[in-house]
Short mmCIF file of C-alpha atoms and ligand atoms in Angstrom, two decimals:
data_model
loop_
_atom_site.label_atom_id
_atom_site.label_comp_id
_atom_site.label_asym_id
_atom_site.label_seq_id
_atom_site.Cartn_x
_atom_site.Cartn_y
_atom_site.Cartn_z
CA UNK A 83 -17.23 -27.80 -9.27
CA UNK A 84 -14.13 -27.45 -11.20
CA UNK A 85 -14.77 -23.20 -12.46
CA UNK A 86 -15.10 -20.33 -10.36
CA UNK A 87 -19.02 -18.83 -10.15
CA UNK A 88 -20.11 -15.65 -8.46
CA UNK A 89 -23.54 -15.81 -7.15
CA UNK A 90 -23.87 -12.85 -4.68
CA UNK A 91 -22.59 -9.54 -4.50
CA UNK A 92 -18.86 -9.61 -3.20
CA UNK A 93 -18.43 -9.33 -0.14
CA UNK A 94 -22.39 -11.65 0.19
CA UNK A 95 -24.14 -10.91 3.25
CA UNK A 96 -22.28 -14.25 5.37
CA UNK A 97 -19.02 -12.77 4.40
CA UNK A 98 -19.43 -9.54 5.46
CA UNK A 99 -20.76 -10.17 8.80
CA UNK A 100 -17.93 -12.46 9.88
CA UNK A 101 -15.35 -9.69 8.49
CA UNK A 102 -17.25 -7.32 10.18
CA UNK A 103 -16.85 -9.34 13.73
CA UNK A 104 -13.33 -9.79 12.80
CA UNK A 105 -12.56 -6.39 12.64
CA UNK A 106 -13.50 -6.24 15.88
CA UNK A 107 -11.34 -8.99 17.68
CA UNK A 108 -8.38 -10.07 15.33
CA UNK A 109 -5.16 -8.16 15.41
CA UNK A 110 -5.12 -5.54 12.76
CA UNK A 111 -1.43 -6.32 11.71
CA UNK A 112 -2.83 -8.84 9.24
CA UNK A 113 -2.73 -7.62 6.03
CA UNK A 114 -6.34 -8.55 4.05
CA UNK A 115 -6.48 -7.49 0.67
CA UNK A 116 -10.07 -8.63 -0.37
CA UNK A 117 -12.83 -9.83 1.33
CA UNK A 118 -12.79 -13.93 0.58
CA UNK A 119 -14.41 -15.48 3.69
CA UNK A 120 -13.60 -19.29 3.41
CA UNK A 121 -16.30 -22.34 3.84
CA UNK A 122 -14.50 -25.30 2.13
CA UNK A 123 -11.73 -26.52 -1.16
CA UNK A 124 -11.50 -29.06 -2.91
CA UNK A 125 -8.38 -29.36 -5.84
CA UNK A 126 -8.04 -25.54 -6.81
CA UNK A 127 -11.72 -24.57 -6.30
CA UNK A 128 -12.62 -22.79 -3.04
CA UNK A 129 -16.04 -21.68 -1.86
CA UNK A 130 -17.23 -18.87 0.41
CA UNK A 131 -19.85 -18.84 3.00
CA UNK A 132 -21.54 -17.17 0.66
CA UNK A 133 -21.64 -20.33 -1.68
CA UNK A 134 -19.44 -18.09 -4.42
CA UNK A 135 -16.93 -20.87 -6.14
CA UNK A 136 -13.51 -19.15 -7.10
CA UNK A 137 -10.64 -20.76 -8.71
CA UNK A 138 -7.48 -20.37 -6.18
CA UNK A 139 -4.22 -19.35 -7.00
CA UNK A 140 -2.99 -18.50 -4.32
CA UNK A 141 -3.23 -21.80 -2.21
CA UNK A 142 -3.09 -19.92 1.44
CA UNK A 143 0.09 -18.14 0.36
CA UNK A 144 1.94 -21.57 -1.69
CA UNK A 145 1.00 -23.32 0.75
CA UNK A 146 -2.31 -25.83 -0.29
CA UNK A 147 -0.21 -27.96 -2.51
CA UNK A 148 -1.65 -31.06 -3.19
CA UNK A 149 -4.99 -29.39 -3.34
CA UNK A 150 -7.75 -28.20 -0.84
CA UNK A 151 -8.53 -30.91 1.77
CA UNK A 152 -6.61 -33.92 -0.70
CA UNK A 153 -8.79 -37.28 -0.13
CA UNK A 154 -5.82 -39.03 0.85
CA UNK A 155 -3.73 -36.25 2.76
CA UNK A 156 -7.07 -36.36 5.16
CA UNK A 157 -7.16 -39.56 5.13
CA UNK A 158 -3.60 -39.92 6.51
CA UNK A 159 -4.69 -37.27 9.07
CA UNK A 160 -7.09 -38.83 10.66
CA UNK A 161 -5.38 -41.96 10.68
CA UNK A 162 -2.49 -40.53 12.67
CA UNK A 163 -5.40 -38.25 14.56
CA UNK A 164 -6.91 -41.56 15.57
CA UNK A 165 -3.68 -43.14 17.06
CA UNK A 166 -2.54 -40.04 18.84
CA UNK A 167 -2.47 -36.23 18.44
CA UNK A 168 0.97 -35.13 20.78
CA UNK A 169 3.51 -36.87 22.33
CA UNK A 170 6.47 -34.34 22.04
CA UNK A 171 9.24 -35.26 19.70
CA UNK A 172 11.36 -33.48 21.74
CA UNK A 173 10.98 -35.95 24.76
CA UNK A 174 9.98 -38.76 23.13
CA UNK A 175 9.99 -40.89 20.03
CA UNK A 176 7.43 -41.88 17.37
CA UNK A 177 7.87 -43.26 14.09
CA UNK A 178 6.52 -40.33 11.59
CA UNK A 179 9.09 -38.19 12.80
CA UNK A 180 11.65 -41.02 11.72
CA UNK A 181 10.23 -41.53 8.36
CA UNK A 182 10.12 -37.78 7.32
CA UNK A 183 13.43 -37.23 8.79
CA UNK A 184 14.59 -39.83 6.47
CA UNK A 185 12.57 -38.48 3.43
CA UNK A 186 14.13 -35.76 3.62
CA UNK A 187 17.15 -37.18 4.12
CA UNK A 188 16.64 -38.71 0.60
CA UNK A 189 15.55 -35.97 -0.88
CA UNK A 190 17.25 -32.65 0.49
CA UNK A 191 19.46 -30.78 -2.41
CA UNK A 192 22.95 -31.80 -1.06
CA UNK A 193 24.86 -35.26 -0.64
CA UNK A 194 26.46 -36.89 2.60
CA UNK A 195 24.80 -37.61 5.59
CA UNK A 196 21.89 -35.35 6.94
CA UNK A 197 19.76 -34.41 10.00
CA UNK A 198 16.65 -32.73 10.05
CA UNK A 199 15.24 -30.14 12.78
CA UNK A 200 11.45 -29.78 12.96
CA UNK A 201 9.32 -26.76 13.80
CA UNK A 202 6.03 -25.24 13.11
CA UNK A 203 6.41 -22.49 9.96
CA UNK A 204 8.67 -21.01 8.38
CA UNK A 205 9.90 -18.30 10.63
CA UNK A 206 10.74 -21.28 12.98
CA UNK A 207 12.55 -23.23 10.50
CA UNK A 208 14.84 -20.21 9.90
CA UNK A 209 15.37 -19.61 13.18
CA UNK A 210 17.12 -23.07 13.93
CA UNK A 211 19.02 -22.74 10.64
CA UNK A 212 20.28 -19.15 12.37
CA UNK A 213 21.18 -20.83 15.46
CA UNK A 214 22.54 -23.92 14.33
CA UNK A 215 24.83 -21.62 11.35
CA UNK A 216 26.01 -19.64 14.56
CA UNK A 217 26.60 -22.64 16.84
CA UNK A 218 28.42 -24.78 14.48
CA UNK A 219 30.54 -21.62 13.33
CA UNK A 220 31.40 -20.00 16.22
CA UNK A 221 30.60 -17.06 14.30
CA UNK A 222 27.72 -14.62 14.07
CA UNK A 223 27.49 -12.56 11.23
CA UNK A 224 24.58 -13.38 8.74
CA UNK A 225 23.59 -12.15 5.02
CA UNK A 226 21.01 -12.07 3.31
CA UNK A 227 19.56 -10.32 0.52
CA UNK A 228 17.56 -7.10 -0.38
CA UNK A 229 13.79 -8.02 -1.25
CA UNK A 230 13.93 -11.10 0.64
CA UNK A 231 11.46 -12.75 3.49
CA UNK A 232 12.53 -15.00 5.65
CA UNK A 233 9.89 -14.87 8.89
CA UNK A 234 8.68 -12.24 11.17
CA UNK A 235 10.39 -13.51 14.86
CA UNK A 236 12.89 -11.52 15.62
CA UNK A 237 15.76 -13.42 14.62
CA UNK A 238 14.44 -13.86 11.02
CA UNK A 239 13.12 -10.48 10.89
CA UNK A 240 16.37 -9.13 11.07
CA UNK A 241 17.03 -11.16 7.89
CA UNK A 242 13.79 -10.54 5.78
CA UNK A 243 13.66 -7.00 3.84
CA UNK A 244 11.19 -7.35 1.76
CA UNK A 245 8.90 -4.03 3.19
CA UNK A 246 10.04 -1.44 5.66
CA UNK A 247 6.13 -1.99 7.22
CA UNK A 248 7.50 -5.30 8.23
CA UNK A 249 10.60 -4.10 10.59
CA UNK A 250 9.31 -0.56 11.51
CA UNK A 251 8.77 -0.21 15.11
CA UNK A 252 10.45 -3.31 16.12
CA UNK A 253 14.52 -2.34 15.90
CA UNK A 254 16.82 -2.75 16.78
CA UNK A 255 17.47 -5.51 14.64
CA UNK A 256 19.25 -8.13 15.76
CA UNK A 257 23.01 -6.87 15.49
CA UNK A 258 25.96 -8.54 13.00
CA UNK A 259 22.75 -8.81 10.29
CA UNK A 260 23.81 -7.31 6.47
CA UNK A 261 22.46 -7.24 3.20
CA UNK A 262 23.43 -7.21 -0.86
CA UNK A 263 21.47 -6.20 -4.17
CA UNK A 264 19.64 -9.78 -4.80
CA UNK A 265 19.83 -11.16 -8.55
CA UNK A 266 16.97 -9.62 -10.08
CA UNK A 267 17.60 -9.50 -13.84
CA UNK A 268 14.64 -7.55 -14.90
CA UNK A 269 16.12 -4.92 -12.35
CA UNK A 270 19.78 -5.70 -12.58
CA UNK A 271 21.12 -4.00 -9.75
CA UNK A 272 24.26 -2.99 -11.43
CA UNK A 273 22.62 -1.94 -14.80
CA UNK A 274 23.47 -5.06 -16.62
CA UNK A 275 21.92 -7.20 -19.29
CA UNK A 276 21.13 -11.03 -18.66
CA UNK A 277 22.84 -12.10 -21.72
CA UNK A 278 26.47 -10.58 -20.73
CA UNK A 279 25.86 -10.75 -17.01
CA UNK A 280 28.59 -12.72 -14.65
CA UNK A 281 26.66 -11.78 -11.52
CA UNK A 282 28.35 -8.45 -11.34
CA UNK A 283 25.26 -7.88 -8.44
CA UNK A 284 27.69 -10.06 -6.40
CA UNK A 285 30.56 -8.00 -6.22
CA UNK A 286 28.82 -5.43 -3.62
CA UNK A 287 28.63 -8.70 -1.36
CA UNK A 288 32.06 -10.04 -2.40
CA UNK A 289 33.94 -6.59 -2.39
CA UNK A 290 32.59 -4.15 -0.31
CA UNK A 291 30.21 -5.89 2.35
CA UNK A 292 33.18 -8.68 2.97
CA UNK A 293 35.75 -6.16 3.15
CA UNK A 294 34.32 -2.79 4.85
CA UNK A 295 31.78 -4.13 6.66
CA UNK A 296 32.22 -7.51 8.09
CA UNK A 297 35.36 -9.82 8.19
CA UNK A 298 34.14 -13.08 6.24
CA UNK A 299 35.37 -15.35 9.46
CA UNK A 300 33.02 -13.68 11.34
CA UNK A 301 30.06 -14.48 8.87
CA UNK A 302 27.97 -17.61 10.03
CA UNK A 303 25.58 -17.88 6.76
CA UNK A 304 23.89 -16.36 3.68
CA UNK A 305 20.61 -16.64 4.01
CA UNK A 306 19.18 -17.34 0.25
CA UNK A 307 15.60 -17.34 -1.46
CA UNK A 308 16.57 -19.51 -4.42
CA UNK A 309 13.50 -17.47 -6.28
CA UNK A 310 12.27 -14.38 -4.32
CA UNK A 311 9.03 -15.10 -3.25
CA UNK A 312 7.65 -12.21 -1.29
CA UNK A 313 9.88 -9.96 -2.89
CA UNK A 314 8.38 -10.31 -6.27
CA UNK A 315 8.93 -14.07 -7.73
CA UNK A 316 12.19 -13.04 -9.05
CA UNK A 317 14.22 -15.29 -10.65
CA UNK A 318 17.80 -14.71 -10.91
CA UNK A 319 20.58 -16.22 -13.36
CA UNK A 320 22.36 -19.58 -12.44
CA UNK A 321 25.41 -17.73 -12.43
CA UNK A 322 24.20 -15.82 -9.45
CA UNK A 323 23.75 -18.68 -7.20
CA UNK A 324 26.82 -20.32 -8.63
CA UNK A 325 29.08 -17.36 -7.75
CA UNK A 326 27.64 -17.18 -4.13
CA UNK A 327 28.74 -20.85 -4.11
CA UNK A 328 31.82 -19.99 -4.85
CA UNK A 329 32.28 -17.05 -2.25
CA UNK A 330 30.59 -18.89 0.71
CA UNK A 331 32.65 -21.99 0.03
CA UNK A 332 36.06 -20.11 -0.07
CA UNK A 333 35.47 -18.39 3.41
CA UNK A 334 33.74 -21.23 4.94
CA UNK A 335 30.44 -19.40 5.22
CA UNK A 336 27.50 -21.45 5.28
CA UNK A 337 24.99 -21.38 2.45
CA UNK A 338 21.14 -21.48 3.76
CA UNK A 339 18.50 -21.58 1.13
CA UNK A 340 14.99 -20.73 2.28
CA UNK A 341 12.68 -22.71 0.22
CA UNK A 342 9.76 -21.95 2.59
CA UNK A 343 7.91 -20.70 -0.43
CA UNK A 344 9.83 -21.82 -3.45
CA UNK A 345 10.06 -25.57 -2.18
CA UNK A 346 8.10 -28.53 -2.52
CA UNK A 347 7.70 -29.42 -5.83
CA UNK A 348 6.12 -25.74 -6.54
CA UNK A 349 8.85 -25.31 -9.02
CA UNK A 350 8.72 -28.53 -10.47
CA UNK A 351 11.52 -29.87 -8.50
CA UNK A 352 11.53 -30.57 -4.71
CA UNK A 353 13.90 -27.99 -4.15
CA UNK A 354 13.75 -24.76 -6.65
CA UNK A 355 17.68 -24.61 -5.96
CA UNK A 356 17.85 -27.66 -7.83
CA UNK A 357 17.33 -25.89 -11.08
CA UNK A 358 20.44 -24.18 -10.76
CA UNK A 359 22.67 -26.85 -9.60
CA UNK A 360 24.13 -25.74 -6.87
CA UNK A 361 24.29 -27.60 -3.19
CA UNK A 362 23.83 -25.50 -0.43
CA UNK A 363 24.58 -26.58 3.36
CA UNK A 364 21.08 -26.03 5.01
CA UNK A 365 17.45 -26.00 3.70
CA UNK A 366 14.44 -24.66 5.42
CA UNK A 367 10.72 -25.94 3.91
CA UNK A 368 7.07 -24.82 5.52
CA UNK A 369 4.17 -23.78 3.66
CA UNK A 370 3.41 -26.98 1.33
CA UNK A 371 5.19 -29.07 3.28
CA UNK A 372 1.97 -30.92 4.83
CA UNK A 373 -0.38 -29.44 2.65
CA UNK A 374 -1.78 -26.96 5.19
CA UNK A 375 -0.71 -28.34 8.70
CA UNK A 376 1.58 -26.61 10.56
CA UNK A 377 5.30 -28.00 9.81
CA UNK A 378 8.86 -26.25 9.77
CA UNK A 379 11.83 -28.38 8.74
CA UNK A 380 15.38 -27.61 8.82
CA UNK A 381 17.60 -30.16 7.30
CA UNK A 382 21.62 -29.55 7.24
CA UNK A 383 24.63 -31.28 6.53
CA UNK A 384 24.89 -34.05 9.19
CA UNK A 385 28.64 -32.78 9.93
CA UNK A 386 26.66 -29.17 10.41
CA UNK A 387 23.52 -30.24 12.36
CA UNK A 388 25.89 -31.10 15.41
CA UNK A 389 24.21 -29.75 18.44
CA UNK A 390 23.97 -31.37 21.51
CA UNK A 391 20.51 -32.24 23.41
CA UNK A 392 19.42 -29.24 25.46
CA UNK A 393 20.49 -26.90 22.54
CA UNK A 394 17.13 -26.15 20.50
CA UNK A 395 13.79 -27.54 20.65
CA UNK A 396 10.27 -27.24 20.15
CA UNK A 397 7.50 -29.15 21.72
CA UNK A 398 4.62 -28.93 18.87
CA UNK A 399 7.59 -29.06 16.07
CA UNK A 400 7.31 -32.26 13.97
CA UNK A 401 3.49 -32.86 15.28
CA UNK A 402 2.82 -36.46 14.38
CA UNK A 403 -0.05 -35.03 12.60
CA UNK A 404 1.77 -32.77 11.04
CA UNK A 405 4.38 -35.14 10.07
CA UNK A 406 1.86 -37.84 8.16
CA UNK A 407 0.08 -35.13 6.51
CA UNK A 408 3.97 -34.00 5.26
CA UNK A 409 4.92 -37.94 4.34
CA UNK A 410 1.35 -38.12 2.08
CA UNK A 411 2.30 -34.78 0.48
CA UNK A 412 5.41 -35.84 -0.25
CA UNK A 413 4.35 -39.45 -1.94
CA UNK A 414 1.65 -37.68 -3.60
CA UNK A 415 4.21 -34.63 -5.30
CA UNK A 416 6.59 -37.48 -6.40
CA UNK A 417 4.01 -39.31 -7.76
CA UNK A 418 2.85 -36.96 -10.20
CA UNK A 419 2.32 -33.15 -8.62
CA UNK A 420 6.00 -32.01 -9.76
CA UNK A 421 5.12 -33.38 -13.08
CA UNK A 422 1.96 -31.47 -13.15
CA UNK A 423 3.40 -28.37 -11.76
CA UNK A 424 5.91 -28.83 -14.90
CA UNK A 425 3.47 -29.05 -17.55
CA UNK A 426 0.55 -26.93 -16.26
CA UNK A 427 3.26 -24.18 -14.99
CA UNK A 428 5.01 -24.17 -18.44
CA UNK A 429 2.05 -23.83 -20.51
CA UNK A 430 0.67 -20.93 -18.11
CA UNK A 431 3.81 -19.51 -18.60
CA UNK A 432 3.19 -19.73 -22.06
CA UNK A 433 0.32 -17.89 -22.34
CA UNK A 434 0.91 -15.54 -20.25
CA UNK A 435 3.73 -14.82 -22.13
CA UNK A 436 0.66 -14.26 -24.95
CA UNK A 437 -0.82 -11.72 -22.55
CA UNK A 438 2.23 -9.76 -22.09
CA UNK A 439 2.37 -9.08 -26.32
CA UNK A 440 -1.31 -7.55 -26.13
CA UNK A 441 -1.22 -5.88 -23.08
CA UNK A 442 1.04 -3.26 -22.59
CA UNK A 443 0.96 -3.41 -18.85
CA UNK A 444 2.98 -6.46 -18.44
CA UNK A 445 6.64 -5.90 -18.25
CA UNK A 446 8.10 -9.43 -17.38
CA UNK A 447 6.45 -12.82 -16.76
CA UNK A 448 8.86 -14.81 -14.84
CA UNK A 449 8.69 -18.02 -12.92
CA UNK A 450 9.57 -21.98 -12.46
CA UNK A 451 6.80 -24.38 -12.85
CA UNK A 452 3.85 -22.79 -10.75
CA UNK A 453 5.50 -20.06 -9.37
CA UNK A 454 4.92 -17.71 -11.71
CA UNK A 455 5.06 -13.85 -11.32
CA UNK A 456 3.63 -10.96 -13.29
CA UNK A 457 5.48 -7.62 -12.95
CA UNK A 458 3.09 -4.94 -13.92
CA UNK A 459 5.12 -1.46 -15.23
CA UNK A 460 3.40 1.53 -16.23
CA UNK A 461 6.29 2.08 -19.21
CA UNK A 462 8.08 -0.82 -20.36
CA UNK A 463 11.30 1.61 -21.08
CA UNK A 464 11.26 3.38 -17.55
CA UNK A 465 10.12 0.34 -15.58
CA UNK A 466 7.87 2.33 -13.36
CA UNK A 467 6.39 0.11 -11.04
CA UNK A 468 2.29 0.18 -11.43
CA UNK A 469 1.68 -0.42 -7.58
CA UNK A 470 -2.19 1.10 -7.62
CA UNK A 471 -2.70 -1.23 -11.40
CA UNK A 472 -1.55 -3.82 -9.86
CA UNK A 473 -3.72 -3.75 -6.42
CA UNK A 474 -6.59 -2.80 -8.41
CA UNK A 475 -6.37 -6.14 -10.68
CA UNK A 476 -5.86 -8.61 -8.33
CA UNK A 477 -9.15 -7.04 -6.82
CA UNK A 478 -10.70 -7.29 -10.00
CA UNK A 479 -9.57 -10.83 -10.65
CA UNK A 480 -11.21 -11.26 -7.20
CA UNK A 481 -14.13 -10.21 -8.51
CA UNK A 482 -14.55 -11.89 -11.21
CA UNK A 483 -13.90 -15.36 -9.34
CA UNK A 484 -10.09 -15.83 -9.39
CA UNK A 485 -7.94 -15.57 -6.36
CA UNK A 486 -4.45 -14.08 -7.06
CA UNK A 487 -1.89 -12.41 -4.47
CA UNK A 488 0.48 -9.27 -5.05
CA UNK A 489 4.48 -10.07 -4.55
CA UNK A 490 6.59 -7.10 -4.26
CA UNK A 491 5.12 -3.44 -5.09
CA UNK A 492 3.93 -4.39 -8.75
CA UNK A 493 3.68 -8.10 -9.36
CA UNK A 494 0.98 -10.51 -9.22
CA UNK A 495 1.89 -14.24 -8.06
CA UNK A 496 0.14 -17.02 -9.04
CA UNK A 497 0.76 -20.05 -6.51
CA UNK A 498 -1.86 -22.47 -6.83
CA UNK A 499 -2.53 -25.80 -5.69
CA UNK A 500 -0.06 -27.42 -7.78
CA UNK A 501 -3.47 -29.84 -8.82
CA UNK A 502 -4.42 -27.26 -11.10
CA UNK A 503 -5.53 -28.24 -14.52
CA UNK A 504 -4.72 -27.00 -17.68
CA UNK A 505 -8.19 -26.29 -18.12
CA UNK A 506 -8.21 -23.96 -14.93
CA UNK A 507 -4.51 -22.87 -15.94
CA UNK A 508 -6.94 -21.54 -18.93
CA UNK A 509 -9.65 -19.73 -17.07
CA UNK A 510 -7.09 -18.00 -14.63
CA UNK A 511 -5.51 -16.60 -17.84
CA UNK A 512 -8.69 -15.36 -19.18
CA UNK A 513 -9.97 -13.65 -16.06
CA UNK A 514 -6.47 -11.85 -15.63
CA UNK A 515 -6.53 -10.65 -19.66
CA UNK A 516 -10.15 -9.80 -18.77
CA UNK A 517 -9.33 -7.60 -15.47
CA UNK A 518 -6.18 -5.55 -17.52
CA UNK A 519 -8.51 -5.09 -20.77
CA UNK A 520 -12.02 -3.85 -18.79
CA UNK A 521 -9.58 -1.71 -16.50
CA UNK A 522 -8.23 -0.36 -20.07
CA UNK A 523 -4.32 -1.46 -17.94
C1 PLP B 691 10.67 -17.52 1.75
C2 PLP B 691 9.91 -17.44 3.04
N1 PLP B 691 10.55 -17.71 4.18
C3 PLP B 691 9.91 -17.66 5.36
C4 PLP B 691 8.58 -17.32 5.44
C5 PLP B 691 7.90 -17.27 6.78
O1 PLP B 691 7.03 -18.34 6.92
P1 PLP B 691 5.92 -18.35 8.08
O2 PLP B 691 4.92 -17.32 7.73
O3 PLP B 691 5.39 -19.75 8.06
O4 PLP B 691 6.63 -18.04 9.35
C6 PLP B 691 7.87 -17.03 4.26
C7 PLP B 691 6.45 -16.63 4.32
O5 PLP B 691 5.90 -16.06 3.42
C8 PLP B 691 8.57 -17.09 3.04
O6 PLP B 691 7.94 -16.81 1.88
#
């Protein structure tokens, strides 16, 4: 079971009855693209209740990393499962919350002393990294950047801009919330070229936001995607995230990086900020955290995370569950799942890079380890953004037994388990060159 194989019609007859009582009782806000109908996973192989096998690369939106259902991740599960489910971190103590607080201690992008805040997803994580930023400030302006998600509560919301669908009919946003042109070289915001560029998409933040619009003391935190996930898998330059270094640090702003999706080894490194060697103040990690449990961790500066009991809690955040699923991950991606996310991601990158010489279609392959994104254009000169291509392949790729995701209006992400062979790496890149050259894209 290690290559995707398409037995019935898609949707099969299982599949479309449960979507079909679905549609009936599940709130219509979520956005379904195709009709996959989960049974079970195992590595990067999923099956529907159809018994279809599909090779996924989209892990639940980044967030399967070690793999569907890891041996050893369940095993760690129902260890902790069998000892006890709940006993509220908040009011109590237990000793998996102590061990990941000190793993990621060790391992969080920054040096000194640090303290870690747990939650249940990303939104949540966010939201204590906008409270604590404000607390610890005294301030309560926050950045962040065009393109970006960052969660859907309403504190977070206010931060994420990724689609206008996402904040329409729910503004006011919260107030004192601004944003700047992110670094997205394929797009350079300020009509530059990579090569000569000294983050010139900075100076709107530097020059105009920080002197028409908001009085730095007043700003709390930037709110950063090291890579854009939702936005598009955009990577900037270094010197982008170097320069915003530079202007948090000399107006004592905070620097957040959201590594909800971009975190966790996905890149390659724990942290994807870690490729561009800069220390920010605050990290916030979900998704592959605990390789599909629900987990939310904010981890700051010890001199930042300074609240006092009573000021922010959560009473599932840090579920012991939760928390030994998130230690196993974490022993397993040190291990060898960065490594693997290195290789695998570099030569998928690699041939994809292939794919973008024959087909026209592709304007930019871009990505860290397995994060990779596709940005589909319909002319490579004009950049216009094939939105309808690009919805139409990742059906096709759908069809033909691959599971892929959009990012942004025009770019497919691939976000697999970060087990993924190169042998599946392979396949995934033959069904995609398969979808663009049938669909004559
Ligand atoms: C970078 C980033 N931050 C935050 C979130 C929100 O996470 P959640 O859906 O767990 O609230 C996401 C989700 O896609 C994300 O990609």
């Amino acid at each position: 079971m290690d290559k995707p194989s398409i037995k019935t019609p898609l949707p099969g007859p299982k599949a479309r009855a449960i979507i079909e009582r679905d549609g009936k009782v599940v709130s219509p806000s979520y956005t379904r693209g195709y009709p996959f109908v989960m049974a079970r996973g195992t590595g990067a192989i999923v099956e529907d209740v159809d018994g279809n096998l599909f090779l996924d690369c989209a892990a639940g939106i980044a967030v399967n990393s070690t793999g569907h259902s890891h041996p050893e991740v369940v095993a760690a599960i129902i260890d902790q499962a069998q000892k006890f489910l709940h006993m509220s971190g908040t009011d109590f103590y237990y000793e998996p919350q102590v061990r990941l607080a000190e793993a990621f201690n060790e391992m969080a992008p920054f040096s000194g002393e640090k303290r870690s805040f747990f939650s249940n997803s990303g939104t949540e994580a966010n939201e204590a990294a906008i409270k604590l930023a404000r607390y610890v400030t005294k301030r309560y302006g926050m950045i962040a950047f065009l393109g970006s998600f960052h969660g859907r509560t309403l504190g977070s919301l206010a931060l994420t801009s990724s689609k206008a669908i996402q904040r329409r009919g729910f503004g006011p946003m919260q107030a004192g919330t601004f944003h700047a042109p992110y670094g997205n070289c394929y797009r350079c915001p300020v009509g530059l070229k990579p090569e000569s560029c000294q983050a010139e998409c900075l100076d709107f933040l530097e020059h105009q936001l920080l002197v028409h619009l908001i009085s730095p003391d007043e700003v709390a935190a930037v709110v950063v995607e090291p890579i854009q996930g939702e936005g598009g898998y955009v990577v900037p330059e270094p010197k982008f995230h170097h320069r915003l270094r530079e202007i948090t640090k000399k107006h004592g702003i905070l620097l957040i990086c959201d590594e909800v999706q971009s975190g966790m080894g996905r890149t390659g490194k724990m942290f994807a900020i870690e490729h561009f060697g800069v220390e920010p103040d605050m990290v916030t990690v979900a998704k592959g955290v605990a390789s599909g449990l629900p987990l939310g961790v904010t981890t700051a500066r010890g001199e930042v995370m300074s609240w006092p009991p009573g000021s922010h809690a959560s009473t599932f955040g840090g579920n012991p569950v939760s928390c030994a699923a998130a230690l196993k991950t974490i022993e397993l991606l040190k291990n060898s799942l960065m490594r693997n996310a290195t290789e695998v991601g570099g030569f998928m990158f690699d041939r994809l890079r292939e794919l973008q010489q024959k087909h026209q279609i592709i304007g930019d392959v871009r990505g860290r380890g397995l994060m990779i994104g596709i940005e589909l254009v319909r002319d490579r000169v004009t950049k216009e953004r094939a939105t309808t291509e690009r919805d139409k392949i990742v059906d096709d790729c759908f069809k033909r037994g691959l599971l892929v995701l959009g990012a942004g209006k025009n770019a497919i992400r691939i976000s697999p388990p970060l087990v993924l062979s190169k042998a599946q790496a392979e396949t995934a890149v033959r069904i995609i060159d398969e979808a663009l050259a049938e669909n004559r894209l």
